[in-house]
Coordinates of C-alpha atoms and ligand atoms in Angstrom, one line a residue:
M1 CA -140.8 40.1 -96.2
P2 CA -137.5 40.1 -97.4
Q3 CA -135.7 36.8 -96.9
D4 CA -133.1 38.2 -94.5
E5 CA -135.3 40.4 -92.5
L6 CA -137.6 36.7 -92.2
Q7 CA -135.0 35.0 -91.2
D8 CA -133.5 37.5 -88.2
Q9 CA -137.8 37.1 -87.2
M10 CA -137.5 33.4 -87.3
L11 CA -133.8 33.2 -85.1
D12 CA -135.5 35.7 -82.4
V13 CA -138.3 33.4 -81.7
A14 CA -135.9 30.2 -81.4
S15 CA -133.9 32.2 -79.3
S16 CA -136.9 33.3 -76.7
A17 CA -138.8 30.3 -77.0
T18 CA -138.4 28.2 -73.7
I19 CA -136.4 24.9 -74.7
P20 CA -135.7 23.2 -71.3
E21 CA -131.9 22.3 -71.2
V22 CA -131.3 18.9 -72.8
P23 CA -129.3 16.2 -70.2
S24 CA -126.2 14.7 -71.0
V25 CA -126.7 10.5 -71.4
A26 CA -123.5 10.1 -69.9
G27 CA -122.9 8.4 -66.6
E28 CA -121.0 10.3 -63.8
D29 CA -117.7 8.5 -65.3
G30 CA -118.2 10.4 -68.5
I31 CA -119.0 7.2 -70.3
A32 CA -122.7 7.1 -72.4
P33 CA -124.2 3.7 -72.8
P34 CA -123.9 2.2 -76.3
L35 CA -127.1 3.1 -78.2
G36 CA -128.1 2.3 -81.3
D37 CA -128.3 -1.4 -82.9
M38 CA -125.7 -4.0 -82.3
S39 CA -122.4 -3.7 -84.3
A40 CA -122.0 -5.1 -87.4
E41 CA -119.3 -7.4 -86.1
E42 CA -122.3 -9.1 -83.6
F43 CA -124.7 -8.6 -86.6
R44 CA -122.4 -10.6 -88.7
R45 CA -121.6 -13.2 -86.2
H46 CA -125.4 -13.8 -85.2
G47 CA -126.5 -13.6 -88.9
R48 CA -124.4 -16.4 -89.5
A49 CA -125.7 -18.2 -86.3
V50 CA -129.1 -17.3 -87.4
V51 CA -128.7 -19.3 -91.2
D52 CA -126.7 -22.2 -90.1
W53 CA -129.8 -22.6 -87.9
M54 CA -132.0 -22.7 -90.4
A55 CA -130.0 -24.9 -92.1
D56 CA -130.1 -27.4 -89.5
Y57 CA -133.8 -26.7 -88.9
F58 CA -134.4 -27.6 -92.4
E59 CA -132.1 -30.8 -92.2
R60 CA -134.1 -31.9 -89.5
V61 CA -137.2 -31.1 -89.5
E62 CA -138.6 -34.1 -90.9
Q63 CA -137.3 -35.7 -87.8
L64 CA -139.6 -33.6 -85.8
P65 CA -143.5 -33.8 -85.3
V66 CA -145.1 -32.4 -87.7
L67 CA -148.1 -32.0 -86.0
A68 CA -147.1 -29.5 -82.7
Q69 CA -147.9 -31.5 -79.4
V70 CA -148.8 -29.1 -77.3
E71 CA -151.9 -27.9 -75.1
P72 CA -153.8 -24.9 -75.2
G73 CA -152.1 -22.5 -72.8
E74 CA -148.9 -24.7 -72.4
P75 CA -146.5 -22.3 -74.7
I76 CA -147.6 -19.0 -72.6
S77 CA -147.4 -20.8 -69.7
K78 CA -143.4 -21.3 -70.3
L79 CA -143.0 -17.7 -71.0
P80 CA -142.4 -14.8 -68.1
A81 CA -145.8 -12.8 -68.0
E82 CA -143.6 -9.3 -67.2
P83 CA -141.7 -7.7 -69.8
P84 CA -138.1 -8.2 -70.2
E85 CA -136.4 -5.0 -67.6
S86 CA -132.6 -4.8 -69.6
G87 CA -131.8 -6.5 -72.5
R88 CA -130.4 -10.2 -72.9
P89 CA -127.7 -11.4 -75.1
M90 CA -128.9 -12.6 -78.7
E91 CA -127.0 -16.6 -77.6
A92 CA -129.6 -16.5 -74.6
I93 CA -132.5 -15.6 -77.2
L94 CA -132.0 -18.1 -79.8
A95 CA -131.7 -20.9 -77.4
D96 CA -135.2 -19.8 -76.0
V97 CA -136.2 -20.4 -80.3
D98 CA -135.2 -24.1 -79.4
R99 CA -136.6 -24.5 -76.3
L100 CA -139.8 -23.1 -76.4
V101 CA -140.7 -22.1 -79.9
V102 CA -139.8 -25.1 -81.9
P103 CA -141.6 -27.3 -80.0
A104 CA -144.7 -25.4 -79.8
L105 CA -145.3 -24.9 -83.6
T106 CA -146.7 -27.4 -86.2
H107 CA -144.3 -27.7 -88.9
W108 CA -145.4 -26.3 -92.4
S109 CA -141.9 -26.9 -93.8
H110 CA -142.2 -30.9 -92.6
P111 CA -142.7 -33.1 -96.0
G112 CA -145.3 -34.9 -94.0
F113 CA -147.3 -31.9 -94.0
F114 CA -150.4 -32.8 -96.1
A115 CA -153.3 -31.1 -94.3
Y116 CA -155.3 -27.9 -95.4
F117 CA -152.7 -26.7 -99.1
A118 CA -149.4 -27.8 -98.2
T119 CA -147.3 -24.8 -99.1
S120 CA -143.9 -24.2 -99.4
T121 CA -141.1 -21.7 -98.3
S122 CA -137.6 -21.9 -100.1
A123 CA -134.3 -20.5 -99.8
P124 CA -134.2 -17.6 -101.9
G125 CA -137.7 -16.4 -100.4
I126 CA -136.4 -16.6 -96.9
F127 CA -133.4 -14.5 -98.2
G128 CA -135.6 -12.4 -99.8
E129 CA -137.7 -11.8 -96.5
M130 CA -134.3 -10.9 -94.9
L131 CA -133.3 -8.4 -97.3
S132 CA -136.5 -7.2 -97.0
A133 CA -136.4 -6.5 -93.0
A134 CA -133.3 -4.9 -93.7
F135 CA -134.3 -2.4 -96.1
D136 CA -138.0 -1.8 -93.9
V137 CA -139.0 0.2 -97.0
K138 CA -142.7 1.2 -96.3
A139 CA -143.6 1.0 -100.2
L140 CA -146.6 3.5 -99.7
L141 CA -145.7 5.9 -102.6
W142 CA -143.6 5.2 -105.7
R143 CA -141.0 8.0 -104.0
G144 CA -140.7 6.2 -101.0
A145 CA -139.4 2.7 -102.5
P146 CA -139.1 3.0 -106.2
A147 CA -137.5 -0.5 -106.6
A148 CA -140.4 -1.7 -104.5
Q149 CA -142.9 -0.3 -106.4
E150 CA -141.5 -1.4 -109.9
L151 CA -140.2 -4.8 -108.9
E152 CA -143.5 -5.2 -107.9
E153 CA -144.9 -4.2 -111.4
V154 CA -142.1 -6.3 -113.0
T155 CA -142.8 -9.6 -111.1
L156 CA -146.4 -9.6 -111.7
S157 CA -146.1 -9.1 -115.2
W158 CA -143.7 -12.2 -115.5
L159 CA -146.1 -13.8 -113.7
R160 CA -149.4 -12.8 -115.9
Q161 CA -147.3 -13.9 -118.8
M162 CA -146.4 -17.1 -117.0
I163 CA -150.0 -18.1 -116.5
G164 CA -151.2 -16.4 -119.9
L165 CA -153.2 -13.8 -118.8
P166 CA -153.6 -10.9 -121.0
K167 CA -152.0 -8.0 -121.0
A168 CA -154.9 -6.0 -120.3
F169 CA -154.5 -7.7 -116.8
S170 CA -152.0 -5.7 -114.5
G171 CA -151.0 -7.1 -110.8
I172 CA -151.0 -5.9 -107.5
I173 CA -150.0 -7.7 -104.4
Y174 CA -151.9 -7.9 -101.3
D175 CA -151.2 -10.1 -97.9
T176 CA -153.8 -13.1 -98.6
A177 CA -156.5 -13.9 -101.0
S178 CA -159.1 -13.1 -98.8
V179 CA -157.9 -9.4 -98.9
S180 CA -157.6 -10.1 -102.8
T181 CA -160.9 -10.6 -103.1
L182 CA -162.1 -8.0 -100.7
H183 CA -160.5 -5.6 -103.0
A184 CA -161.7 -6.9 -106.1
I185 CA -165.6 -7.0 -104.7
A186 CA -165.0 -3.3 -103.4
A187 CA -163.5 -2.5 -107.0
A188 CA -166.9 -4.7 -108.8
R189 CA -169.1 -2.3 -106.2
E190 CA -167.7 1.0 -107.3
G191 CA -168.4 0.3 -110.7
L192 CA -171.8 0.1 -110.1
D193 CA -171.9 4.1 -109.6
L194 CA -174.0 3.9 -106.0
R195 CA -171.9 6.5 -104.7
V196 CA -171.0 4.2 -102.1
R197 CA -167.8 5.7 -101.3
E198 CA -169.0 8.7 -100.8
D199 CA -172.6 8.2 -98.9
G200 CA -171.8 4.4 -97.6
M201 CA -174.1 2.2 -97.8
S202 CA -176.7 2.5 -94.1
G203 CA -179.8 5.1 -94.1
R204 CA -180.4 4.7 -97.6
A205 CA -183.8 3.6 -98.7
D206 CA -182.5 4.4 -102.6
L207 CA -180.5 1.0 -102.8
P208 CA -181.5 -2.3 -103.8
L209 CA -180.0 -5.3 -102.1
L210 CA -176.8 -5.9 -104.1
R211 CA -175.6 -9.5 -104.9
V212 CA -172.9 -11.6 -105.0
Y213 CA -172.8 -15.0 -106.2
A214 CA -170.6 -18.0 -105.5
S215 CA -170.4 -21.7 -104.9
E216 CA -171.3 -23.8 -102.1
Q217 CA -167.9 -25.0 -102.4
A218 CA -166.2 -21.6 -102.5
H219 CA -163.8 -20.1 -99.9
S220 CA -165.5 -18.8 -96.8
S221 CA -163.1 -15.9 -97.3
V222 CA -165.9 -14.6 -100.2
E223 CA -168.2 -14.4 -97.0
K224 CA -166.0 -12.2 -95.0
C225 CA -165.6 -10.0 -97.6
V226 CA -169.4 -9.0 -97.9
I227 CA -169.6 -9.0 -94.0
T228 CA -166.6 -6.8 -94.1
L229 CA -167.5 -4.3 -97.3
G230 CA -171.1 -3.6 -95.4
L231 CA -172.9 -5.9 -97.9
G232 CA -174.1 -8.2 -95.2
Q233 CA -174.1 -12.1 -95.5
R234 CA -177.3 -11.5 -96.9
S235 CA -175.9 -10.5 -100.1
L236 CA -174.1 -13.5 -100.9
R237 CA -175.9 -16.1 -102.4
K238 CA -174.4 -19.6 -102.8
V239 CA -174.9 -21.6 -105.9
P240 CA -174.9 -25.4 -106.1
T241 CA -172.7 -27.6 -107.2
D242 CA -172.6 -30.4 -109.2
A243 CA -171.4 -34.5 -108.4
E244 CA -168.2 -33.3 -109.3
F245 CA -168.2 -29.9 -106.9
R246 CA -168.2 -27.4 -110.0
M247 CA -170.3 -24.4 -110.2
D248 CA -173.8 -25.2 -111.7
P249 CA -173.5 -22.3 -114.4
A250 CA -178.1 -23.0 -115.2
A251 CA -178.4 -22.7 -111.6
L252 CA -176.7 -19.4 -111.3
A253 CA -178.2 -18.2 -114.4
R254 CA -181.6 -18.9 -112.8
A255 CA -180.2 -17.3 -109.5
I256 CA -179.4 -14.3 -110.9
E257 CA -183.2 -14.5 -113.1
E258 CA -184.3 -14.4 -110.0
D259 CA -182.9 -11.9 -108.1
R260 CA -183.4 -9.4 -110.8
A261 CA -187.4 -10.4 -110.6
A262 CA -187.2 -9.7 -107.0
G263 CA -185.6 -6.2 -107.5
H264 CA -182.6 -7.1 -106.2
L265 CA -178.9 -6.1 -107.9
P266 CA -176.7 -8.9 -109.2
F267 CA -173.0 -7.4 -109.3
C268 CA -170.6 -9.8 -108.8
V269 CA -169.8 -14.0 -109.5
V270 CA -167.0 -15.4 -107.4
A271 CA -165.9 -18.7 -109.8
T272 CA -163.4 -20.8 -107.8
V273 CA -160.2 -22.4 -109.5
G274 CA -159.2 -24.7 -107.2
T275 CA -161.7 -25.3 -104.2
T276 CA -160.7 -25.7 -100.5
S277 CA -162.6 -29.1 -99.8
T278 CA -161.6 -30.7 -102.9
S279 CA -159.7 -28.5 -105.9
S280 CA -162.8 -28.7 -108.5
I281 CA -162.5 -26.2 -111.2
D282 CA -165.7 -24.4 -111.6
P283 CA -166.4 -24.3 -115.5
V284 CA -165.4 -20.2 -115.8
P285 CA -165.9 -20.3 -119.5
A286 CA -170.0 -20.7 -119.2
I287 CA -169.7 -18.8 -116.3
A288 CA -167.9 -15.9 -117.8
D289 CA -170.2 -15.7 -121.1
L290 CA -172.8 -15.4 -118.5
C291 CA -171.3 -12.6 -116.5
G292 CA -170.9 -11.1 -120.3
R293 CA -174.7 -11.0 -121.1
E294 CA -175.5 -10.1 -117.6
R295 CA -172.6 -7.5 -117.3
L296 CA -171.5 -8.6 -114.0
W297 CA -168.2 -8.6 -112.3
L298 CA -165.9 -12.0 -112.9
H299 CA -163.6 -12.5 -110.3
V300 CA -161.7 -15.5 -110.2
D301 CA -161.0 -17.7 -107.3
A302 CA -157.6 -19.2 -108.1
A303 CA -155.7 -18.6 -104.9
Y304 CA -154.0 -22.7 -104.4
A305 CA -154.5 -23.8 -107.8
G306 CA -153.7 -20.4 -110.1
S307 CA -150.1 -21.6 -109.7
A308 CA -150.6 -24.6 -111.6
A309 CA -151.1 -22.8 -114.9
V310 CA -147.6 -22.2 -115.0
V311 CA -147.4 -26.2 -115.9
P312 CA -148.0 -25.8 -119.8
E313 CA -150.2 -28.9 -119.5
L314 CA -152.1 -27.9 -116.5
R315 CA -152.6 -23.9 -118.0
H316 CA -155.9 -25.3 -118.9
I317 CA -157.5 -24.7 -115.5
L318 CA -157.0 -20.9 -116.4
D319 CA -159.4 -21.3 -119.6
G320 CA -162.6 -18.7 -119.3
S321 CA -159.9 -16.8 -116.7
E322 CA -158.9 -14.1 -119.8
R323 CA -162.3 -12.8 -120.1
A324 CA -162.4 -12.1 -115.8
D325 CA -162.3 -8.7 -114.3
S326 CA -160.2 -10.0 -111.7
L327 CA -158.5 -13.3 -110.7
V328 CA -156.3 -13.8 -107.5
L329 CA -153.1 -16.1 -107.2
N330 CA -151.1 -16.9 -103.9
P331 CA -147.9 -17.6 -104.7
H332 CA -147.4 -18.2 -101.1
K333 CA -149.7 -21.4 -101.2
W334 CA -147.6 -23.3 -104.5
L335 CA -145.3 -21.0 -106.0
M336 CA -142.4 -21.7 -103.3
T337 CA -142.6 -18.4 -101.9
P338 CA -142.7 -17.7 -98.1
F339 CA -146.3 -16.3 -96.3
D340 CA -147.5 -13.7 -97.1
L341 CA -147.8 -12.8 -100.7
S342 CA -151.2 -12.7 -102.6
V343 CA -151.3 -11.7 -106.0
L344 CA -154.6 -9.6 -107.8
F345 CA -154.8 -9.1 -111.4
T346 CA -157.6 -7.0 -112.9
R347 CA -158.3 -5.3 -115.9
R348 CA -160.0 -2.3 -114.0
M349 CA -157.3 -0.5 -111.9
D350 CA -158.7 1.9 -112.5
L351 CA -161.9 1.4 -110.8
L352 CA -159.7 0.1 -107.8
H353 CA -157.8 3.6 -107.6
R354 CA -161.5 4.8 -107.6
A355 CA -162.8 2.9 -105.0
F356 CA -159.0 3.5 -102.6
S357 CA -157.4 6.4 -103.4
L358 CA -157.4 9.2 -101.1
V359 CA -154.0 11.2 -100.9
P360 CA -153.5 13.6 -97.9
E361 CA -151.3 16.8 -98.4
Y362 CA -148.2 15.0 -97.0
L363 CA -148.1 12.2 -99.3
R364 CA -148.5 14.3 -102.6
T365 CA -145.8 14.1 -104.8
L366 CA -144.5 16.4 -108.0
D367 CA -147.3 16.6 -110.7
R368 CA -144.8 14.8 -112.8
E369 CA -144.2 11.8 -110.9
Q370 CA -147.9 11.6 -109.6
E371 CA -148.8 11.0 -113.6
A372 CA -145.7 8.8 -114.2
V373 CA -146.0 6.3 -111.5
R374 CA -148.2 3.9 -109.3
N375 CA -148.6 4.7 -105.8
H376 CA -149.8 1.6 -104.5
S377 CA -151.2 2.7 -101.7
E378 CA -153.9 4.3 -103.7
Y379 CA -155.2 0.7 -104.5
G380 CA -155.8 -1.0 -101.1
I381 CA -156.9 -0.3 -97.5
Q382 CA -153.2 0.0 -96.3
L383 CA -150.8 3.1 -96.8
G384 CA -147.5 1.4 -95.9
R385 CA -146.7 -1.6 -97.4
R386 CA -144.0 -4.5 -96.8
F387 CA -141.5 -5.1 -99.8
R388 CA -142.7 -8.4 -100.7
A389 CA -142.0 -8.0 -104.7
L390 CA -138.3 -8.9 -103.8
K391 CA -139.0 -12.4 -102.3
F392 CA -141.0 -13.3 -105.4
W393 CA -138.5 -11.6 -107.8
M394 CA -135.6 -13.8 -106.3
V395 CA -138.1 -17.2 -105.9
L396 CA -138.7 -16.2 -110.1
R397 CA -135.3 -15.9 -111.0
Y398 CA -133.8 -18.6 -109.0
F399 CA -136.0 -21.4 -109.9
G400 CA -137.4 -19.8 -113.2
R401 CA -140.9 -21.0 -115.0
D402 CA -139.0 -24.4 -115.5
G403 CA -137.8 -25.3 -111.8
L404 CA -141.3 -24.3 -110.9
A405 CA -143.3 -26.0 -113.3
A406 CA -141.2 -29.2 -112.7
R407 CA -142.4 -28.9 -109.0
I408 CA -145.7 -28.6 -109.4
R409 CA -146.0 -31.5 -112.1
E410 CA -144.5 -33.6 -109.8
H411 CA -146.5 -32.8 -106.6
C412 CA -149.8 -33.3 -109.5
R413 CA -147.7 -36.8 -110.2
L414 CA -147.4 -37.6 -106.3
A415 CA -151.4 -37.1 -105.7
R416 CA -152.6 -39.3 -108.5
L417 CA -150.4 -41.9 -107.2
F418 CA -151.7 -42.1 -104.0
A419 CA -154.7 -41.5 -105.3
S420 CA -153.9 -45.0 -107.9
W421 CA -153.6 -47.2 -104.7
F422 CA -157.1 -46.2 -102.9
E423 CA -158.3 -47.2 -106.6
A424 CA -157.0 -50.3 -106.0
A425 CA -157.5 -51.1 -102.3
P426 CA -160.7 -52.8 -101.4
G427 CA -162.3 -50.9 -98.1
W428 CA -160.7 -47.7 -99.0
E429 CA -162.4 -44.8 -101.5
L430 CA -161.9 -41.9 -103.6
L431 CA -164.8 -39.0 -102.8
A432 CA -164.1 -36.9 -105.7
P433 CA -161.4 -36.4 -108.4
V434 CA -158.2 -35.1 -108.6
P435 CA -157.2 -32.7 -110.9
L436 CA -153.9 -31.4 -109.2
S437 CA -152.5 -32.2 -105.8
L438 CA -155.2 -32.7 -103.5
V439 CA -156.9 -36.3 -103.0
C440 CA -160.0 -36.7 -100.8
F441 CA -160.6 -40.1 -99.8
R442 CA -162.3 -42.3 -97.3
A443 CA -162.0 -45.8 -95.7
C444 CA -165.5 -47.4 -96.0
P445 CA -165.2 -51.2 -94.4
P446 CA -168.2 -52.7 -95.3
R447 CA -170.5 -54.6 -92.7
D448 CA -173.5 -56.6 -92.8
G449 CA -177.4 -55.9 -91.2
E450 CA -176.7 -51.8 -90.8
T451 CA -179.0 -49.0 -91.8
A452 CA -177.7 -46.6 -93.7
D453 CA -177.3 -44.1 -91.1
E454 CA -175.4 -46.6 -88.8
C455 CA -173.3 -46.8 -91.5
A456 CA -172.9 -43.4 -92.1
A457 CA -172.1 -43.0 -88.6
R458 CA -169.7 -45.5 -88.1
L459 CA -167.9 -44.5 -90.9
D460 CA -167.4 -40.9 -90.0
R461 CA -166.2 -42.5 -86.5
L462 CA -163.6 -44.6 -88.0
N463 CA -162.2 -41.7 -90.4
E464 CA -162.1 -39.3 -87.8
Q465 CA -160.4 -41.9 -85.8
I466 CA -157.9 -42.9 -88.6
M467 CA -157.1 -39.2 -89.0
H468 CA -155.8 -38.6 -85.4
A469 CA -154.1 -41.7 -85.4
V470 CA -152.3 -40.6 -88.6
N471 CA -151.5 -37.0 -87.3
A472 CA -150.6 -38.8 -83.6
S473 CA -148.1 -40.4 -85.4
G474 CA -145.9 -36.9 -85.8
E475 CA -144.6 -38.2 -89.3
A476 CA -147.4 -36.7 -91.1
F477 CA -150.6 -34.5 -90.8
L478 CA -153.9 -34.7 -92.8
S479 CA -157.0 -32.5 -92.3
H480 CA -160.3 -33.2 -93.3
T481 CA -163.6 -32.0 -94.9
K482 CA -167.4 -32.8 -95.5
L483 CA -168.5 -34.3 -99.0
H484 CA -172.0 -35.4 -99.0
D485 CA -172.0 -34.9 -95.3
C486 CA -169.2 -37.7 -95.1
F487 CA -166.2 -37.2 -92.6
T488 CA -163.2 -36.8 -95.7
L489 CA -160.1 -37.1 -95.4
R490 CA -157.7 -35.1 -97.2
L491 CA -154.2 -35.2 -98.2
A492 CA -152.9 -31.9 -100.4
V493 CA -149.2 -32.3 -101.5
G494 CA -147.8 -28.7 -102.1
N495 CA -144.4 -28.8 -100.0
I496 CA -141.1 -28.5 -101.6
R497 CA -139.4 -31.1 -99.4
T498 CA -142.1 -33.9 -100.3
T499 CA -140.9 -36.9 -101.9
E500 CA -142.8 -40.2 -102.8
Q501 CA -141.3 -41.8 -100.0
H502 CA -143.2 -39.3 -97.9
V503 CA -146.4 -40.4 -99.3
A504 CA -146.0 -44.1 -99.3
R505 CA -145.5 -43.9 -96.0
V506 CA -148.8 -41.8 -95.3
W507 CA -150.6 -44.8 -96.9
Q508 CA -148.8 -47.3 -95.0
L509 CA -149.9 -45.2 -91.7
L510 CA -153.1 -45.2 -93.1
R511 CA -153.5 -49.1 -93.2
E512 CA -152.2 -49.3 -90.0
A513 CA -154.5 -47.4 -88.2
Y514 CA -157.5 -49.0 -90.4
E515 CA -156.2 -52.5 -89.4
R516 CA -156.0 -51.6 -86.2
L517 CA -159.1 -49.6 -85.4
D518 CA -161.3 -52.0 -87.8
P519 CA -160.2 -55.3 -87.3
A520 CA -162.9 -56.9 -89.2
G521 CA -163.1 -54.5 -92.4
G522 CA -159.3 -54.2 -92.2
G523 CA -157.5 -56.3 -94.6
Ligands
PLP1 C1 -156.1 -20.4 -99.5 C2 -157.5 -20.0 -100.3 C3 -157.9 -18.8 -99.8 C4 -157.7 -17.9 -98.9 O1 -156.5 -17.6 -98.4 P1 -155.7 -16.4 -97.7 O2 -154.7 -16.3 -98.3 O3 -155.3 -17.5 -96.2 O4 -156.8 -15.4 -97.2 C5 -158.8 -18.5 -100.7 N1 -159.6 -19.1 -101.6 C6 -159.1 -20.2 -101.9 C7 -159.7 -20.7 -103.3 C8 -158.0 -21.1 -100.8 O5 -157.2 -21.9 -101.6

């Protein structure tokens, strides 16, 4: 059909369709209420107020109780149950942040935050988040946000060089380490050519039990991954650790041999560099040897500790990791980057692509482009992706490798210093080595005439009480773990604002609590 004829026909269709009349939004006075966002002028004014608010917050955060002093349900009880009918001025909303939100927060930016793994946001990272929210790109394919895609490749190449991984690794950003590890194990499974992508795993008599190995000290996310991937908890075999909480490679070798003899299919080993309880470091070189021999995918979980490899004298913690198939590192933990930003490095991007690529017609791009670019949505579960690389790019440029290394080095020095006080003090003991910035310790005042069980129960109780006393002070927040079945206190240094004075203050709070709770043993 000639072009003009076609156009005539389309016009006919348009004019004969019943399109209802569109009412005007103008009121009786003929003036329409303003739509759209707040004006640029207002945006400037409130924006300045918010930045001022944040600067004040960082100045005063140390005066706030680090651990939220609220009961469950208390924050909800102060908020209206019904949605707002009409808009409210920004001033009122910001005032409610002070009134309702801040008191109900545990302040991760407090220099006395030593629980879990202490982490840090930073000014350049916050600016990156603000800009990223302004751009609001959905980096689903290259065309949708070329800078997001390419900044991600460049910053991750910088990070790769900073931690000394070979060029064969390329990186991709996900939200968290749990999700990075999920993608790594999915890629490992794809490499088995079992047609899991096409046929799934259910109802199949042809599949043996697939096995993933991780140490008893590995992060719980590994178990969540096997649950999520439909492998089942049964597929995860936990390998014993040595006296210093590191995976025992001989035990790993035996487990693999046993599983093969039983007809199972070993396919992936997760080694941890910096375990959650004690920051122990699995012997990755020996594990890599074994994975090489057995042809197993080696995934290194360095979510927390990997960042320390930017410090030249700590680079050795990643020895052996250059032979891994994948490695996860969380810049949102120890590289001064606001949550969330996790990096998965892998030398098998092809398998990640095979596992996750699915391109609907409306997302197809020109062949020329398709070949030249990497569309990150083809390498993971998500379609739309946040522009996370921007904040990381700003952090890396603002601090530089030197600046980041200096801060991490200082955190490690503070942890060693803190540990040295325990070694010298009677009635206290360290429960694990301190390779990085985490100290595991407890009070252990002796008492005569107790059985071993009585002693263990008494010390568990005492240390739990000491922890609650310190946390109730509002000046510091510690968390705990269990090591060899003993209640163990943990101090993790990782906040950009933490100084020697804060660490010394915890030591003082601990001794005061100890003397109060165990007057006989305290001294
Ligand atoms: C923190 C941590 C994780 C989980 O991190 P998310 O990013 O919160 O999922 C996993 N493994 C290790 C070793 C960690 O330290």
